[in-house]
Amino acid sequence: SYDLTQPPSVSVSPGQTATITCSGDALPKQYVYWYRHKPGQAPVMVIFKDSERPSGIPERFSGSHSGTTVTLTISGVQAEDEADYYCQTAGSSGSSRVFGGGTKLTVL
Amino acid sequence: EVQLVESGGELVQPGGSLRLSCAASTFNVRDYWMHWVRQAPGKGLVWVSRINGDGSRTTYADPVKGRFTTSRDNTENTVHLQMNSLTVEDTGVYYCARERVLPTVYGMDVWGRGTTVIVSS
């Protein structure tokens, strides 16, 4: 299956570390990409190819991949990080794409 | 500024058709795969379709196969999504996004702000 499973919500206090997981049976053979999406705005890619950070994305965003689980880590969370986060990978056809269900990050 | 701007979303009756457009600025769409992604109210992002650089290959999510068609006009630097036989389940915000796939897949690094489609009687 190419389904991706994320926790619906994660809550952290400012300055703490937020960890968002994404699991799927196909992930050992796939790269994963992470997107941040705030209401009314365009989604923004924060991690590509499991752990690489696009230019302009703060160093506090990092990614890791182990077997069927990938993890987005946000260190020193700030209020502006509050958003929905989605993992994404290639689908069964290779040219299709699949998103996880999304995780709402709340900064307390 | 690298930018994508979607247009064409509106209120349409079930069974109707709609054509969305996605205009690119300051980059050539022919150098990228272009995707459509939608978000139903209160739900997450769902991939809809993609088209390759020269428009020769398209791929669709199962719920829209046979009803939606994506195309591109590289001279106009625009991508389109023709949506037919619309149902209420097609309601949502539709985003276009670019993805560089050579020499490796870099992910969807530029997105538009979306256009809203409402299917309702």
mmCIF file of C-alpha atoms in Angstrom:
data_model
loop_
_atom_site.group_PDB
_atom_site.id
_atom_site.type_symbol
_atom_site.label_atom_id
_atom_site.label_comp_id
_atom_site.label_asym_id
_atom_site.label_seq_id
_atom_site.Cartn_x
_atom_site.Cartn_y
_atom_site.Cartn_z
ATOM 1 C CA SER A 1 0.000 0.000 0.000
ATOM 2 C CA TYR A 2 1.097 3.524 -0.772
ATOM 3 C CA ASP A 3 -1.051 5.083 1.949
ATOM 4 C CA LEU A 4 0.716 7.471 4.322
ATOM 5 C CA THR A 5 -0.347 7.778 7.954
ATOM 6 C CA GLN A 6 0.240 10.875 10.068
ATOM 7 C CA PRO A 7 -0.960 11.760 13.568
ATOM 8 C CA PRO A 8 -3.883 14.189 13.310
ATOM 9 C CA SER A 9 -2.387 16.643 15.765
ATOM 10 C CA VAL A 10 0.761 17.539 17.663
ATOM 11 C CA SER A 11 1.005 20.223 20.326
ATOM 12 C CA VAL A 12 4.153 21.799 21.753
ATOM 13 C CA SER A 13 5.110 24.865 23.717
ATOM 14 C CA PRO A 14 7.289 27.546 22.163
ATOM 15 C CA GLY A 15 10.955 26.616 22.222
ATOM 16 C CA GLN A 16 10.276 22.898 22.474
ATOM 17 C CA THR A 17 10.826 20.294 19.776
ATOM 18 C CA ALA A 18 7.958 19.092 17.613
ATOM 19 C CA THR A 19 8.124 15.659 16.022
ATOM 20 C CA ILE A 20 5.713 14.666 13.262
ATOM 21 C CA THR A 21 5.795 11.143 11.902
ATOM 22 C CA CYS A 22 4.648 9.705 8.604
ATOM 23 C CA SER A 23 4.451 5.969 8.079
ATOM 24 C CA GLY A 24 3.779 3.798 5.079
ATOM 25 C CA ASP A 25 4.667 0.360 3.764
ATOM 26 C CA ALA A 26 6.223 1.772 0.597
ATOM 27 C CA LEU A 27 8.491 4.228 2.335
ATOM 28 C CA PRO A 28 11.630 2.044 2.546
ATOM 29 C CA LYS A 29 11.939 2.494 -1.225
ATOM 30 C CA GLN A 30 10.723 6.061 -1.553
ATOM 31 C CA TYR A 31 11.844 9.579 -0.842
ATOM 32 C CA VAL A 32 9.475 11.704 1.239
ATOM 33 C CA TYR A 33 8.732 15.397 0.981
ATOM 34 C CA TRP A 34 7.198 17.623 3.676
ATOM 35 C CA TYR A 35 4.969 20.662 3.192
ATOM 36 C CA ARG A 36 3.741 23.339 5.587
ATOM 37 C CA HIS A 37 0.289 24.752 4.867
ATOM 38 C CA LYS A 38 -1.299 27.698 6.587
ATOM 39 C CA PRO A 39 -4.961 28.630 5.994
ATOM 40 C CA GLY A 40 -5.452 30.783 2.931
ATOM 41 C CA GLN A 41 -1.854 30.447 1.829
ATOM 42 C CA ALA A 42 0.047 28.384 -0.693
ATOM 43 C CA PRO A 43 1.671 25.239 0.700
ATOM 44 C CA VAL A 44 5.430 25.495 1.203
ATOM 45 C CA MET A 45 7.930 22.646 0.879
ATOM 46 C CA VAL A 46 10.066 22.470 4.013
ATOM 47 C CA ILE A 47 11.952 19.197 3.400
ATOM 48 C CA PHE A 48 12.721 17.298 0.186
ATOM 49 C CA LYS A 49 14.283 13.891 -0.407
ATOM 50 C CA ASP A 50 13.755 12.880 3.225
ATOM 51 C CA SER A 51 16.160 15.286 4.859
ATOM 52 C CA GLU A 52 17.232 18.116 2.557
ATOM 53 C CA ARG A 53 16.128 21.630 3.310
ATOM 54 C CA PRO A 54 15.141 24.067 0.514
ATOM 55 C CA SER A 55 16.770 27.455 0.513
ATOM 56 C CA GLY A 56 14.979 29.859 2.802
ATOM 57 C CA ILE A 57 13.743 27.191 5.205
ATOM 58 C CA PRO A 58 15.136 27.681 8.721
ATOM 59 C CA GLU A 59 17.681 25.201 10.071
ATOM 60 C CA ARG A 60 15.282 24.236 12.848
ATOM 61 C CA PHE A 61 13.442 22.094 10.258
ATOM 62 C CA SER A 62 14.984 18.666 9.736
ATOM 63 C CA GLY A 63 13.907 15.299 8.398
ATOM 64 C CA SER A 64 14.911 11.695 8.878
ATOM 65 C CA HIS A 65 13.933 8.344 7.416
ATOM 66 C CA SER A 66 14.078 4.916 8.961
ATOM 67 C CA GLY A 67 12.376 2.016 7.263
ATOM 68 C CA THR A 68 8.641 2.565 7.024
ATOM 69 C CA THR A 69 8.672 5.801 9.023
ATOM 70 C CA VAL A 70 9.854 9.282 8.217
ATOM 71 C CA THR A 71 10.023 12.078 10.740
ATOM 72 C CA LEU A 72 9.835 15.838 10.478
ATOM 73 C CA THR A 73 11.488 17.541 13.426
ATOM 74 C CA ILE A 74 11.079 21.208 14.251
ATOM 75 C CA SER A 75 13.524 22.322 16.916
ATOM 76 C CA GLY A 76 12.891 25.437 18.968
ATOM 77 C CA VAL A 77 9.315 25.737 17.739
ATOM 78 C CA GLN A 78 8.057 29.262 17.173
ATOM 79 C CA ALA A 79 4.506 30.562 17.037
ATOM 80 C CA GLU A 80 4.849 31.066 13.282
ATOM 81 C CA ASP A 81 5.372 27.313 12.834
ATOM 82 C CA GLU A 82 1.736 26.637 13.701
ATOM 83 C CA ALA A 83 0.274 25.086 10.564
ATOM 84 C CA ASP A 84 -0.788 21.846 8.946
ATOM 85 C CA TYR A 85 2.089 19.627 7.840
ATOM 86 C CA TYR A 86 1.833 17.009 5.107
ATOM 87 C CA CYS A 87 4.178 14.274 4.019
ATOM 88 C CA GLN A 88 4.168 13.209 0.365
ATOM 89 C CA THR A 89 5.725 10.487 -1.712
ATOM 90 C CA ALA A 90 5.410 8.941 -5.143
ATOM 91 C CA GLY A 91 2.439 6.694 -5.721
ATOM 92 C CA SER A 92 2.232 3.191 -7.128
ATOM 93 C CA SER A 93 2.632 4.325 -10.736
ATOM 94 C CA GLY A 94 5.767 6.319 -10.011
ATOM 95 C CA SER A 95 4.294 9.339 -11.749
ATOM 96 C CA SER A 96 1.409 9.758 -9.299
ATOM 97 C CA ARG A 97 1.785 11.372 -5.911
ATOM 98 C CA VAL A 98 0.341 10.582 -2.483
ATOM 99 C CA PHE A 99 -0.126 12.857 0.505
ATOM 100 C CA GLY A 100 -0.485 11.876 4.101
ATOM 101 C CA GLY A 101 -3.620 12.987 5.909
ATOM 102 C CA GLY A 102 -1.854 15.942 7.481
ATOM 103 C CA THR A 103 -0.858 16.873 11.031
ATOM 104 C CA LYS A 104 -2.052 20.035 12.708
ATOM 105 C CA LEU A 105 0.795 21.526 14.709
ATOM 106 C CA THR A 106 -0.433 23.684 17.559
ATOM 107 C CA VAL A 107 1.967 25.961 19.400
ATOM 108 C CA LEU A 108 0.604 26.344 22.899
ATOM 109 C CA GLU B 1 9.359 36.418 -8.599
ATOM 110 C CA VAL B 2 8.657 32.760 -9.340
ATOM 111 C CA GLN B 3 4.896 32.463 -9.153
ATOM 112 C CA LEU B 4 1.910 30.317 -10.032
ATOM 113 C CA VAL B 5 -1.567 31.836 -10.212
ATOM 114 C CA GLU B 6 -4.677 29.699 -10.517
ATOM 115 C CA SER B 7 -7.966 30.917 -11.913
ATOM 116 C CA GLY B 8 -11.304 29.645 -13.120
ATOM 117 C CA GLY B 9 -12.862 28.381 -9.933
ATOM 118 C CA GLU B 10 -16.539 29.175 -9.388
ATOM 119 C CA LEU B 11 -19.894 27.786 -8.351
ATOM 120 C CA VAL B 12 -21.130 25.079 -10.704
ATOM 121 C CA GLN B 13 -24.045 22.666 -10.621
ATOM 122 C CA PRO B 14 -23.556 18.902 -10.235
ATOM 123 C CA GLY B 15 -22.926 17.366 -13.622
ATOM 124 C CA GLY B 16 -21.428 20.569 -14.927
ATOM 125 C CA SER B 17 -17.975 21.379 -16.265
ATOM 126 C CA LEU B 18 -15.258 23.830 -15.370
ATOM 127 C CA ARG B 19 -11.823 24.681 -16.726
ATOM 128 C CA LEU B 20 -9.128 25.794 -14.340
ATOM 129 C CA SER B 21 -5.970 27.557 -15.426
ATOM 130 C CA CYS B 22 -2.573 27.950 -13.810
ATOM 131 C CA ALA B 23 -0.317 30.692 -15.130
ATOM 132 C CA ALA B 24 3.403 30.623 -14.431
ATOM 133 C CA SER B 25 5.649 33.647 -14.048
ATOM 134 C CA THR B 26 9.426 33.911 -14.461
ATOM 135 C CA PHE B 27 9.989 30.230 -15.251
ATOM 136 C CA ASN B 28 9.120 27.912 -18.113
ATOM 137 C CA VAL B 29 6.502 25.292 -17.296
ATOM 138 C CA ARG B 30 7.981 23.017 -19.975
ATOM 139 C CA ASP B 31 10.946 22.402 -17.684
ATOM 140 C CA TYR B 32 8.738 20.936 -14.948
ATOM 141 C CA TRP B 33 6.072 18.410 -14.222
ATOM 142 C CA MET B 34 2.971 20.318 -13.230
ATOM 143 C CA HIS B 35 0.539 18.958 -10.667
ATOM 144 C CA TRP B 36 -2.969 19.753 -9.509
ATOM 145 C CA VAL B 37 -3.715 19.172 -5.836
ATOM 146 C CA ARG B 38 -7.043 19.828 -4.129
ATOM 147 C CA GLN B 39 -8.304 20.348 -0.622
ATOM 148 C CA ALA B 40 -11.934 19.732 0.286
ATOM 149 C CA PRO B 41 -13.361 21.879 3.100
ATOM 150 C CA GLY B 42 -11.916 20.752 6.419
ATOM 151 C CA LYS B 43 -9.855 18.013 4.789
ATOM 152 C CA GLY B 44 -6.248 17.490 3.773
ATOM 153 C CA LEU B 45 -4.329 17.884 0.535
ATOM 154 C CA VAL B 46 -5.144 15.321 -2.122
ATOM 155 C CA TRP B 47 -3.178 14.857 -5.321
ATOM 156 C CA VAL B 48 -5.313 15.100 -8.473
ATOM 157 C CA SER B 49 -3.171 14.970 -11.596
ATOM 158 C CA ARG B 50 0.164 15.653 -13.216
ATOM 159 C CA ILE B 51 1.445 16.433 -16.689
ATOM 160 C CA ASN B 52 5.004 16.104 -17.921
ATOM 161 C CA GLY B 53 7.099 18.791 -19.548
ATOM 162 C CA ASP B 54 6.044 18.428 -23.147
ATOM 163 C CA GLY B 55 2.479 17.447 -22.321
ATOM 164 C CA SER B 56 2.808 13.951 -23.759
ATOM 165 C CA ARG B 57 2.070 12.089 -20.518
ATOM 166 C CA THR B 58 -0.592 12.599 -17.898
ATOM 167 C CA THR B 59 -1.513 10.733 -14.726
ATOM 168 C CA TYR B 60 -4.698 11.009 -12.687
ATOM 169 C CA ALA B 61 -5.961 10.009 -9.275
ATOM 170 C CA ASP B 62 -8.622 7.311 -9.420
ATOM 171 C CA PRO B 63 -11.535 9.554 -8.294
ATOM 172 C CA VAL B 64 -11.068 11.867 -11.294
ATOM 173 C CA LYS B 65 -9.982 9.435 -14.026
ATOM 174 C CA GLY B 66 -12.150 9.749 -17.083
ATOM 175 C CA ARG B 67 -13.643 13.050 -15.885
ATOM 176 C CA PHE B 68 -10.661 15.399 -15.564
ATOM 177 C CA THR B 69 -8.084 16.239 -18.201
ATOM 178 C CA THR B 70 -4.917 18.204 -17.643
ATOM 179 C CA SER B 71 -3.177 19.952 -20.510
ATOM 180 C CA ARG B 72 -0.537 22.571 -20.989
ATOM 181 C CA ASP B 73 0.147 25.433 -23.332
ATOM 182 C CA ASN B 74 3.868 26.002 -23.206
ATOM 183 C CA THR B 75 3.623 29.046 -25.473
ATOM 184 C CA GLU B 76 1.286 30.666 -22.958
ATOM 185 C CA ASN B 77 3.233 29.163 -20.037
ATOM 186 C CA THR B 78 -0.038 27.870 -18.652
ATOM 187 C CA VAL B 79 -1.454 24.592 -17.420
ATOM 188 C CA HIS B 80 -5.156 23.727 -17.485
ATOM 189 C CA LEU B 81 -7.474 21.316 -15.714
ATOM 190 C CA GLN B 82 -10.677 20.500 -17.568
ATOM 191 C CA MET B 83 -13.206 19.094 -15.114
ATOM 192 C CA ASN B 84 -16.336 17.362 -16.401
ATOM 193 C CA SER B 85 -19.220 15.533 -14.735
ATOM 194 C CA LEU B 86 -18.569 17.379 -11.509
ATOM 195 C CA THR B 87 -19.969 16.084 -8.232
ATOM 196 C CA VAL B 88 -20.243 17.657 -4.804
ATOM 197 C CA GLU B 89 -17.182 15.630 -3.801
ATOM 198 C CA ASP B 90 -15.123 17.757 -6.209
ATOM 199 C CA THR B 91 -15.749 20.857 -4.101
ATOM 200 C CA GLY B 92 -12.596 22.410 -2.727
ATOM 201 C CA VAL B 93 -9.608 24.600 -3.310
ATOM 202 C CA TYR B 94 -7.499 23.547 -6.281
ATOM 203 C CA TYR B 95 -3.789 24.248 -6.247
ATOM 204 C CA CYS B 96 -1.255 23.889 -8.998
ATOM 205 C CA ALA B 97 2.366 23.132 -8.196
ATOM 206 C CA ARG B 98 5.560 22.582 -10.142
ATOM 207 C CA GLU B 99 7.976 19.726 -9.607
ATOM 208 C CA ARG B 100 11.474 19.363 -11.025
ATOM 209 C CA VAL B 101 12.146 15.704 -11.755
ATOM 210 C CA LEU B 102 15.550 15.763 -13.430
ATOM 211 C CA PRO B 103 18.145 14.657 -12.572
ATOM 212 C CA THR B 104 16.190 13.581 -9.503
ATOM 213 C CA VAL B 105 12.789 14.338 -7.996
ATOM 214 C CA TYR B 106 12.975 17.561 -6.013
ATOM 215 C CA GLY B 107 9.384 17.797 -4.821
ATOM 216 C CA MET B 108 6.758 20.485 -5.375
ATOM 217 C CA ASP B 109 8.763 23.595 -4.660
ATOM 218 C CA VAL B 110 6.395 26.273 -5.964
ATOM 219 C CA TRP B 111 2.643 26.362 -5.393
ATOM 220 C CA GLY B 112 -0.129 28.753 -6.237
ATOM 221 C CA ARG B 113 -2.575 30.136 -3.709
ATOM 222 C CA GLY B 114 -5.416 28.107 -5.168
ATOM 223 C CA THR B 115 -8.783 28.676 -6.794
ATOM 224 C CA THR B 116 -12.074 27.625 -5.210
ATOM 225 C CA VAL B 117 -14.506 25.254 -6.884
ATOM 226 C CA ILE B 118 -17.954 24.821 -5.389
ATOM 227 C CA VAL B 119 -20.216 22.139 -6.816
ATOM 228 C CA SER B 120 -23.720 22.660 -5.565
ATOM 229 C CA SER B 121 -27.280 22.882 -6.788
#
